[in-house]
Each structure stands twice: as structure tokens, then as C-alpha cells.
mmCIF file with all atom_site columns, C-alpha atoms in Angstrom:
data_model
loop_
_atom_site.group_PDB
_atom_site.id
_atom_site.type_symbol
_atom_site.label_atom_id
_atom_site.label_alt_id
_atom_site.label_comp_id
_atom_site.label_asym_id
_atom_site.label_entity_id
_atom_site.label_seq_id
_atom_site.pdbx_PDB_ins_code
_atom_site.Cartn_x
_atom_site.Cartn_y
_atom_site.Cartn_z
_atom_site.occupancy
_atom_site.B_iso_or_equiv
_atom_site.pdbx_formal_charge
_atom_site.auth_seq_id
_atom_site.auth_comp_id
_atom_site.auth_asym_id
_atom_site.auth_atom_id
_atom_site.pdbx_PDB_model_num
ATOM 1   C CA . UNK A 1 1   ? 0.000  0.000  0.000  1.00 44.00 ? 1   UNK A CA 1
ATOM 2   C CA . UNK A 1 2   ? 1.330  3.441  -0.905 1.00 46.00 ? 2   UNK A CA 1
ATOM 3   C CA . UNK A 1 3   ? 1.951  5.921  1.856  1.00 45.00 ? 3   UNK A CA 1
ATOM 4   C CA . UNK A 1 4   ? -0.099 9.027  1.106  1.00 44.00 ? 4   UNK A CA 1
ATOM 5   C CA . UNK A 1 5   ? 2.517  11.272 2.706  1.00 45.00 ? 5   UNK A CA 1
ATOM 6   C CA . UNK A 1 6   ? 5.171  10.027 0.311  1.00 45.00 ? 6   UNK A CA 1
ATOM 7   C CA . UNK A 1 7   ? 7.637  9.129  3.053  1.00 45.00 ? 7   UNK A CA 1
ATOM 8   C CA . UNK A 1 8   ? 9.801  6.062  2.959  1.00 47.00 ? 8   UNK A CA 1
ATOM 9   C CA . UNK A 1 9   ? 10.076 3.530  5.718  1.00 49.00 ? 9   UNK A CA 1
ATOM 10  C CA . UNK A 1 10  ? 13.051 3.909  8.071  1.00 51.00 ? 10  UNK A CA 1
ATOM 11  C CA . UNK A 1 11  ? 15.054 1.028  6.623  1.00 51.00 ? 11  UNK A CA 1
ATOM 12  C CA . UNK A 1 12  ? 15.142 2.400  3.092  1.00 53.00 ? 12  UNK A CA 1
ATOM 13  C CA . UNK A 1 13  ? 15.745 6.038  4.082  1.00 58.00 ? 13  UNK A CA 1
ATOM 14  C CA . UNK A 1 14  ? 18.851 5.380  6.188  1.00 69.00 ? 14  UNK A CA 1
ATOM 15  C CA . UNK A 1 15  ? 22.279 5.991  4.766  1.00 71.00 ? 15  UNK A CA 1
ATOM 16  C CA . UNK A 1 16  ? 24.440 2.937  4.287  1.00 77.00 ? 16  UNK A CA 1
ATOM 17  C CA . UNK A 1 17  ? 26.991 2.532  7.062  1.00 83.00 ? 17  UNK A CA 1
ATOM 18  C CA . UNK A 1 18  ? 30.603 3.367  6.340  1.00 86.00 ? 18  UNK A CA 1
ATOM 19  C CA . UNK A 1 19  ? 33.325 1.292  7.958  1.00 89.00 ? 19  UNK A CA 1
ATOM 20  C CA . UNK A 1 20  ? 36.807 2.759  8.399  1.00 92.00 ? 20  UNK A CA 1
ATOM 21  C CA . UNK A 1 21  ? 39.949 0.646  8.550  1.00 92.00 ? 21  UNK A CA 1
ATOM 22  C CA . UNK A 1 22  ? 43.014 2.061  10.294 1.00 90.00 ? 22  UNK A CA 1
ATOM 23  C CA . UNK A 1 23  ? 44.814 2.492  6.954  1.00 94.00 ? 23  UNK A CA 1
ATOM 24  C CA . UNK A 1 24  ? 41.860 4.413  5.508  1.00 95.00 ? 24  UNK A CA 1
ATOM 25  C CA . UNK A 1 25  ? 41.892 6.736  8.525  1.00 93.00 ? 25  UNK A CA 1
ATOM 26  C CA . UNK A 1 26  ? 45.625 7.300  8.027  1.00 94.00 ? 26  UNK A CA 1
ATOM 27  C CA . UNK A 1 27  ? 44.991 8.101  4.375  1.00 96.00 ? 27  UNK A CA 1
ATOM 28  C CA . UNK A 1 28  ? 42.260 10.604 5.273  1.00 96.00 ? 28  UNK A CA 1
ATOM 29  C CA . UNK A 1 29  ? 44.605 12.364 7.696  1.00 94.00 ? 29  UNK A CA 1
ATOM 30  C CA . UNK A 1 30  ? 47.453 12.364 5.166  1.00 94.00 ? 30  UNK A CA 1
ATOM 31  C CA . UNK A 1 31  ? 45.138 13.808 2.531  1.00 96.00 ? 31  UNK A CA 1
ATOM 32  C CA . UNK A 1 32  ? 43.976 16.549 4.892  1.00 94.00 ? 32  UNK A CA 1
ATOM 33  C CA . UNK A 1 33  ? 47.592 17.400 5.735  1.00 92.00 ? 33  UNK A CA 1
ATOM 34  C CA . UNK A 1 34  ? 48.115 18.164 2.044  1.00 93.00 ? 34  UNK A CA 1
ATOM 35  C CA . UNK A 1 35  ? 45.122 20.524 2.140  1.00 93.00 ? 35  UNK A CA 1
ATOM 36  C CA . UNK A 1 36  ? 45.717 22.120 5.566  1.00 89.00 ? 36  UNK A CA 1
ATOM 37  C CA . UNK A 1 37  ? 46.090 25.574 4.025  1.00 89.00 ? 37  UNK A CA 1
ATOM 38  C CA . UNK A 1 38  ? 42.366 25.388 3.200  1.00 91.00 ? 38  UNK A CA 1
ATOM 39  C CA . UNK A 1 39  ? 41.312 24.778 6.803  1.00 87.00 ? 39  UNK A CA 1
ATOM 40  C CA . UNK A 1 40  ? 40.196 27.351 9.329  1.00 77.00 ? 40  UNK A CA 1
ATOM 41  C CA . UNK A 1 41  ? 41.517 27.976 12.837 1.00 75.00 ? 41  UNK A CA 1
ATOM 42  C CA . UNK A 1 42  ? 39.886 24.813 14.153 1.00 76.00 ? 42  UNK A CA 1
ATOM 43  C CA . UNK A 1 43  ? 41.064 22.645 11.247 1.00 82.00 ? 43  UNK A CA 1
ATOM 44  C CA . UNK A 1 44  ? 37.555 22.688 9.789  1.00 87.00 ? 44  UNK A CA 1
ATOM 45  C CA . UNK A 1 45  ? 37.603 22.002 6.076  1.00 93.00 ? 45  UNK A CA 1
ATOM 46  C CA . UNK A 1 46  ? 35.052 22.955 3.434  1.00 93.00 ? 46  UNK A CA 1
ATOM 47  C CA . UNK A 1 47  ? 32.815 20.280 1.963  1.00 95.00 ? 47  UNK A CA 1
ATOM 48  C CA . UNK A 1 48  ? 34.750 20.248 -1.312 1.00 96.00 ? 48  UNK A CA 1
ATOM 49  C CA . UNK A 1 49  ? 37.870 19.057 0.536  1.00 97.00 ? 49  UNK A CA 1
ATOM 50  C CA . UNK A 1 50  ? 35.919 16.135 2.007  1.00 96.00 ? 50  UNK A CA 1
ATOM 51  C CA . UNK A 1 51  ? 34.473 15.352 -1.420 1.00 97.00 ? 51  UNK A CA 1
ATOM 52  C CA . UNK A 1 52  ? 38.015 15.212 -2.818 1.00 97.00 ? 52  UNK A CA 1
ATOM 53  C CA . UNK A 1 53  ? 39.112 13.084 0.154  1.00 97.00 ? 53  UNK A CA 1
ATOM 54  C CA . UNK A 1 54  ? 36.297 10.596 -0.469 1.00 96.00 ? 54  UNK A CA 1
ATOM 55  C CA . UNK A 1 55  ? 37.231 10.285 -4.156 1.00 97.00 ? 55  UNK A CA 1
ATOM 56  C CA . UNK A 1 56  ? 40.892 9.816  -3.209 1.00 97.00 ? 56  UNK A CA 1
ATOM 57  C CA . UNK A 1 57  ? 40.211 7.123  -0.602 1.00 96.00 ? 57  UNK A CA 1
ATOM 58  C CA . UNK A 1 58  ? 37.693 5.283  -2.785 1.00 95.00 ? 58  UNK A CA 1
ATOM 59  C CA . UNK A 1 59  ? 40.296 5.100  -5.571 1.00 96.00 ? 59  UNK A CA 1
ATOM 60  C CA . UNK A 1 60  ? 42.960 3.768  -3.217 1.00 94.00 ? 60  UNK A CA 1
ATOM 61  C CA . UNK A 1 61  ? 40.599 1.289  -1.536 1.00 92.00 ? 61  UNK A CA 1
ATOM 62  C CA . UNK A 1 62  ? 38.080 0.172  -4.169 1.00 90.00 ? 62  UNK A CA 1
ATOM 63  C CA . UNK A 1 63  ? 37.012 -2.839 -2.089 1.00 87.00 ? 63  UNK A CA 1
ATOM 64  C CA . UNK A 1 64  ? 35.590 -1.709 1.243  1.00 83.00 ? 64  UNK A CA 1
ATOM 65  C CA . UNK A 1 65  ? 33.632 -3.569 3.927  1.00 83.00 ? 65  UNK A CA 1
ATOM 66  C CA . UNK A 1 66  ? 30.562 -1.348 3.747  1.00 87.00 ? 66  UNK A CA 1
ATOM 67  C CA . UNK A 1 67  ? 29.496 1.678  1.741  1.00 90.00 ? 67  UNK A CA 1
ATOM 68  C CA . UNK A 1 68  ? 32.141 3.698  -0.110 1.00 93.00 ? 68  UNK A CA 1
ATOM 69  C CA . UNK A 1 69  ? 33.387 6.846  1.588  1.00 94.00 ? 69  UNK A CA 1
ATOM 70  C CA . UNK A 1 70  ? 31.359 10.013 0.948  1.00 94.00 ? 70  UNK A CA 1
ATOM 71  C CA . UNK A 1 71  ? 31.790 13.699 1.696  1.00 96.00 ? 71  UNK A CA 1
ATOM 72  C CA . UNK A 1 72  ? 29.608 13.240 4.755  1.00 95.00 ? 72  UNK A CA 1
ATOM 73  C CA . UNK A 1 73  ? 31.412 10.163 6.056  1.00 95.00 ? 73  UNK A CA 1
ATOM 74  C CA . UNK A 1 74  ? 34.822 11.812 5.605  1.00 96.00 ? 74  UNK A CA 1
ATOM 75  C CA . UNK A 1 75  ? 33.673 14.931 7.458  1.00 96.00 ? 75  UNK A CA 1
ATOM 76  C CA . UNK A 1 76  ? 32.152 12.867 10.271 1.00 94.00 ? 76  UNK A CA 1
ATOM 77  C CA . UNK A 1 77  ? 35.291 10.737 10.552 1.00 92.00 ? 77  UNK A CA 1
ATOM 78  C CA . UNK A 1 78  ? 37.519 13.840 10.681 1.00 93.00 ? 78  UNK A CA 1
ATOM 79  C CA . UNK A 1 79  ? 35.374 15.440 13.406 1.00 90.00 ? 79  UNK A CA 1
ATOM 80  C CA . UNK A 1 80  ? 35.475 12.204 15.416 1.00 87.00 ? 80  UNK A CA 1
ATOM 81  C CA . UNK A 1 81  ? 39.247 11.938 14.976 1.00 89.00 ? 81  UNK A CA 1
ATOM 82  C CA . UNK A 1 82  ? 39.657 15.511 16.268 1.00 87.00 ? 82  UNK A CA 1
ATOM 83  C CA . UNK A 1 83  ? 37.514 14.715 19.315 1.00 83.00 ? 83  UNK A CA 1
ATOM 84  C CA . UNK A 1 84  ? 39.531 11.576 19.965 1.00 81.00 ? 84  UNK A CA 1
ATOM 85  C CA . UNK A 1 85  ? 42.794 13.497 19.580 1.00 80.00 ? 85  UNK A CA 1
ATOM 86  C CA . UNK A 1 86  ? 41.602 16.026 22.164 1.00 74.00 ? 86  UNK A CA 1
ATOM 87  C CA . UNK A 1 87  ? 40.730 13.229 24.603 1.00 68.00 ? 87  UNK A CA 1
ATOM 88  C CA . UNK A 1 88  ? 43.945 11.242 24.181 1.00 67.00 ? 88  UNK A CA 1
ATOM 89  C CA . UNK A 1 89  ? 47.678 11.342 24.149 1.00 67.00 ? 89  UNK A CA 1
ATOM 90  C CA . UNK A 1 90  ? 50.486 9.526  22.421 1.00 66.00 ? 90  UNK A CA 1
ATOM 91  C CA . UNK A 1 91  ? 51.050 6.764  24.984 1.00 64.00 ? 91  UNK A CA 1
ATOM 92  C CA . UNK A 1 92  ? 47.851 6.352  26.959 1.00 70.00 ? 92  UNK A CA 1
ATOM 93  C CA . UNK A 1 93  ? 47.151 7.249  30.562 1.00 68.00 ? 93  UNK A CA 1
ATOM 94  C CA . UNK A 1 94  ? 48.858 4.241  32.134 1.00 70.00 ? 94  UNK A CA 1
ATOM 95  C CA . UNK A 1 95  ? 46.053 3.036  34.368 1.00 69.00 ? 95  UNK A CA 1
ATOM 96  C CA . UNK A 1 96  ? 47.333 0.695  37.081 1.00 76.00 ? 96  UNK A CA 1
ATOM 97  C CA . UNK A 1 97  ? 45.396 -1.489 39.523 1.00 76.00 ? 97  UNK A CA 1
ATOM 98  C CA . UNK A 1 98  ? 45.928 1.265  42.110 1.00 82.00 ? 98  UNK A CA 1
ATOM 99  C CA . UNK A 1 99  ? 44.452 3.987  39.869 1.00 76.00 ? 99  UNK A CA 1
ATOM 100 C CA . UNK A 1 100 ? 41.758 1.954  38.125 1.00 76.00 ? 100 UNK A CA 1
ATOM 101 C CA . UNK A 1 101 ? 39.011 3.004  40.563 1.00 82.00 ? 101 UNK A CA 1
ATOM 102 C CA . UNK A 1 102 ? 39.634 6.684  39.925 1.00 79.00 ? 102 UNK A CA 1
ATOM 103 C CA . UNK A 1 103 ? 39.887 6.030  36.188 1.00 71.00 ? 103 UNK A CA 1
ATOM 104 C CA . UNK A 1 104 ? 36.548 4.186  36.199 1.00 78.00 ? 104 UNK A CA 1
ATOM 105 C CA . UNK A 1 105 ? 34.856 7.099  37.985 1.00 82.00 ? 105 UNK A CA 1
ATOM 106 C CA . UNK A 1 106 ? 36.400 9.606  35.580 1.00 73.00 ? 106 UNK A CA 1
ATOM 107 C CA . UNK A 1 107 ? 35.391 7.699  32.451 1.00 76.00 ? 107 UNK A CA 1
ATOM 108 C CA . UNK A 1 108 ? 31.788 7.336  33.638 1.00 84.00 ? 108 UNK A CA 1
ATOM 109 C CA . UNK A 1 109 ? 31.548 11.132 33.500 1.00 81.00 ? 109 UNK A CA 1
ATOM 110 C CA . UNK A 1 110 ? 33.921 11.548 30.516 1.00 72.00 ? 110 UNK A CA 1
ATOM 111 C CA . UNK A 1 111 ? 33.645 8.380  28.384 1.00 72.00 ? 111 UNK A CA 1
ATOM 112 C CA . UNK A 1 112 ? 35.655 9.615  25.361 1.00 66.00 ? 112 UNK A CA 1
ATOM 113 C CA . UNK A 1 113 ? 39.154 8.848  26.780 1.00 66.00 ? 113 UNK A CA 1
ATOM 114 C CA . UNK A 1 114 ? 38.204 5.444  28.226 1.00 66.00 ? 114 UNK A CA 1
ATOM 115 C CA . UNK A 1 115 ? 39.888 3.551  25.379 1.00 68.00 ? 115 UNK A CA 1
ATOM 116 C CA . UNK A 1 116 ? 43.213 5.240  26.226 1.00 67.00 ? 116 UNK A CA 1
ATOM 117 C CA . UNK A 1 117 ? 43.633 3.813  29.693 1.00 67.00 ? 117 UNK A CA 1
ATOM 118 C CA . UNK A 1 118 ? 46.656 1.771  28.622 1.00 65.00 ? 118 UNK A CA 1
ATOM 119 C CA . UNK A 1 119 ? 47.185 2.533  24.962 1.00 72.00 ? 119 UNK A CA 1
ATOM 120 C CA . UNK A 1 120 ? 47.728 5.691  22.954 1.00 73.00 ? 120 UNK A CA 1
ATOM 121 C CA . UNK A 1 121 ? 45.791 7.091  20.029 1.00 78.00 ? 121 UNK A CA 1
ATOM 122 C CA . UNK A 1 122 ? 47.403 5.665  16.858 1.00 79.00 ? 122 UNK A CA 1
ATOM 123 C CA . UNK A 1 123 ? 46.903 8.891  14.874 1.00 82.00 ? 123 UNK A CA 1
ATOM 124 C CA . UNK A 1 124 ? 48.065 11.240 17.622 1.00 83.00 ? 124 UNK A CA 1
ATOM 125 C CA . UNK A 1 125 ? 51.302 12.419 15.945 1.00 83.00 ? 125 UNK A CA 1
ATOM 126 C CA . UNK A 1 126 ? 49.728 12.911 12.523 1.00 86.00 ? 126 UNK A CA 1
ATOM 127 C CA . UNK A 1 127 ? 46.775 14.901 13.844 1.00 85.00 ? 127 UNK A CA 1
ATOM 128 C CA . UNK A 1 128 ? 49.024 16.858 16.166 1.00 84.00 ? 128 UNK A CA 1
ATOM 129 C CA . UNK A 1 129 ? 50.810 18.265 13.101 1.00 80.00 ? 129 UNK A CA 1
ATOM 130 C CA . UNK A 1 130 ? 47.516 19.670 11.861 1.00 81.00 ? 130 UNK A CA 1
ATOM 131 C CA . UNK A 1 131 ? 46.325 20.886 15.240 1.00 79.00 ? 131 UNK A CA 1
ATOM 132 C CA . UNK A 1 132 ? 49.623 22.621 16.049 1.00 74.00 ? 132 UNK A CA 1
ATOM 133 C CA . UNK A 1 133 ? 49.390 24.431 12.725 1.00 60.00 ? 133 UNK A CA 1
ATOM 134 C CA . UNK A 1 134 ? 45.869 25.502 13.682 1.00 56.00 ? 134 UNK A CA 1
ATOM 135 C CA . UNK A 1 135 ? 46.985 26.607 17.142 1.00 54.00 ? 135 UNK A CA 1
ATOM 136 C CA . UNK A 1 136 ? 49.806 28.707 15.712 1.00 50.00 ? 136 UNK A CA 1
ATOM 137 C CA . UNK A 1 137 ? 47.477 30.302 13.172 1.00 47.00 ? 137 UNK A CA 1
ATOM 138 C CA . UNK A 1 138 ? 44.861 31.027 15.814 1.00 47.00 ? 138 UNK A CA 1
ATOM 139 C CA . UNK A 1 139 ? 47.460 32.524 18.145 1.00 43.00 ? 139 UNK A CA 1
ATOM 140 C CA . UNK A 1 140 ? 48.806 34.807 15.415 1.00 42.00 ? 140 UNK A CA 1
ATOM 141 C CA . UNK A 1 141 ? 45.311 35.811 14.297 1.00 43.00 ? 141 UNK A CA 1
ATOM 142 C CA . UNK A 1 142 ? 43.883 36.497 17.746 1.00 42.00 ? 142 UNK A CA 1
ATOM 143 C CA . UNK A 1 143 ? 46.908 37.961 19.544 1.00 43.00 ? 143 UNK A CA 1
ATOM 144 C CA . UNK A 1 144 ? 47.572 41.561 18.452 1.00 47.00 ? 144 UNK A CA 1
ATOM 145 C CA . UNK A 1 145 ? 50.756 41.649 20.542 1.00 44.00 ? 145 UNK A CA 1
ATOM 146 C CA . UNK A 1 146 ? 52.116 38.592 18.707 1.00 43.00 ? 146 UNK A CA 1
ATOM 147 C CA . UNK A 1 147 ? 51.541 40.292 15.355 1.00 40.00 ? 147 UNK A CA 1
ATOM 148 C CA . UNK A 1 148 ? 53.418 43.392 16.570 1.00 45.00 ? 148 UNK A CA 1
ATOM 149 C CA . UNK A 1 149 ? 56.322 41.317 17.856 1.00 45.00 ? 149 UNK A CA 1
ATOM 150 C CA . UNK A 1 150 ? 56.474 39.348 14.627 1.00 43.00 ? 150 UNK A CA 1
ATOM 151 C CA . UNK A 1 151 ? 56.370 42.459 12.444 1.00 44.00 ? 151 UNK A CA 1
ATOM 152 C CA . UNK A 1 152 ? 58.956 44.237 14.630 1.00 47.00 ? 152 UNK A CA 1
ATOM 153 C CA . UNK A 1 153 ? 61.323 41.288 14.307 1.00 45.00 ? 153 UNK A CA 1
ATOM 154 C CA . UNK A 1 154 ? 61.432 41.652 10.521 1.00 47.00 ? 154 UNK A CA 1
ATOM 155 C CA . UNK A 1 155 ? 64.589 43.516 9.538  1.00 47.00 ? 155 UNK A CA 1
ATOM 156 C CA . UNK A 1 156 ? 63.999 46.840 7.761  1.00 46.00 ? 156 UNK A CA 1
ATOM 157 C CA . UNK A 1 157 ? 65.018 46.910 4.135  1.00 46.00 ? 157 UNK A CA 1
ATOM 158 C CA . UNK A 1 158 ? 68.211 48.752 3.251  1.00 46.00 ? 158 UNK A CA 1
ATOM 159 C CA . UNK A 1 159 ? 66.293 50.958 0.834  1.00 45.00 ? 159 UNK A CA 1
ATOM 160 C CA . UNK A 1 160 ? 64.301 52.552 3.657  1.00 45.00 ? 160 UNK A CA 1
ATOM 161 C CA . UNK A 1 161 ? 64.744 56.305 3.972  1.00 50.00 ? 161 UNK A CA 1
ATOM 162 C CA . UNK A 1 162 ? 63.953 56.253 7.674  1.00 48.00 ? 162 UNK A CA 1
ATOM 163 C CA . UNK A 1 163 ? 66.779 55.890 10.185 1.00 52.00 ? 163 UNK A CA 1
ATOM 164 C CA . UNK A 1 164 ? 66.719 52.892 12.526 1.00 53.00 ? 164 UNK A CA 1
ATOM 165 C CA . UNK A 1 165 ? 64.533 53.419 15.639 1.00 53.00 ? 165 UNK A CA 1
ATOM 166 C CA . UNK A 1 166 ? 67.568 53.582 17.930 1.00 54.00 ? 166 UNK A CA 1
ATOM 167 C CA . UNK A 1 167 ? 68.887 56.746 16.205 1.00 53.00 ? 167 UNK A CA 1
ATOM 168 C CA . UNK A 1 168 ? 65.554 58.570 16.224 1.00 51.00 ? 168 UNK A CA 1
ATOM 169 C CA . UNK A 1 169 ? 65.003 61.257 18.882 1.00 56.00 ? 169 UNK A CA 1
ATOM 170 C CA . UNK A 1 170 ? 62.576 60.377 21.674 1.00 54.00 ? 170 UNK A CA 1
#
């Protein structure tokens, strides 16, 4: 029987699931590193970058477990990787039997870092390159003093008709 409202049932309207292998995640990060100049202060890329990333990954990995990568799945994966990066470190927390009770209490309130109790985030170093670039850019953009210091540290050109500041009267 046709639905008079024209809506589809839930099963047919859902997007196909995308599964990410570790190597595919590494490739996404590597691709984004090549396009980091197109990202904003928070390493947020435009949709066209994620479209290009999906095409790139689908070419490299033509046989995937689930649906091929899409702009949406690449963007979602990148946002999740950033969240994981912010909740992790390179080596893990190092939970011991003595600290496990405290760790359990902490991860009930903050579940994101739970997986890093005794192991690090495998993409930490790669994402850190991007995030440090973003932090530097944000610092330079939002710190007027830093811009002044940076511009003052640039040597004046020899063709300048003005004397150096030290020889100017005060």
C-alpha cells in the first residue's frame, strides 16, 4: 500500500553505514595534511575538501567492507578523529590497579578517553601536526601583541629612507 505522505520507511531512508579501517583513517589524515592551508583555525575544512578526500580514498581502496566513503562520512570521521585526539595522548594514561578506581569514575563522567587507559591514540602524531598548525594560526590571528612582535622582528630593508629606531630622537 502506498503511503499518502510520500515518506519512505526507516530502513530504506537510512544511509548505508561506512566502515573505516586504520589504513583508511591514516589516508584521510594524510590527505587533509596536504590541504591544511584550506582549513580554518579549528582545522575545519570545506565540503569540497571532504568530497576530494572521499574520491581519493575510494580510488585507493576500491574494495571496502561497507558503503564507499562520501563527503559526509569523511567529514564525520575527521570530526570524530579531532575529538579523539583532544581526549587522548600519544602513549595512553597508564592506568594501574591502584588507579583503576579513579579512572573508572572519571570515564563514567567523561567516556571519550576510556579507550586510552593503557594505549595511545594511533593517529596522535599525525593529527598533532595539523592541530599545532591551527593553534599557531589562531594565536597569530587572535593575539595583536604577537603580530606586533612578529612584524617588529622583521629587519627593515636597506632601501628605507627612515633611520633605525635607535637613532631617532625620543
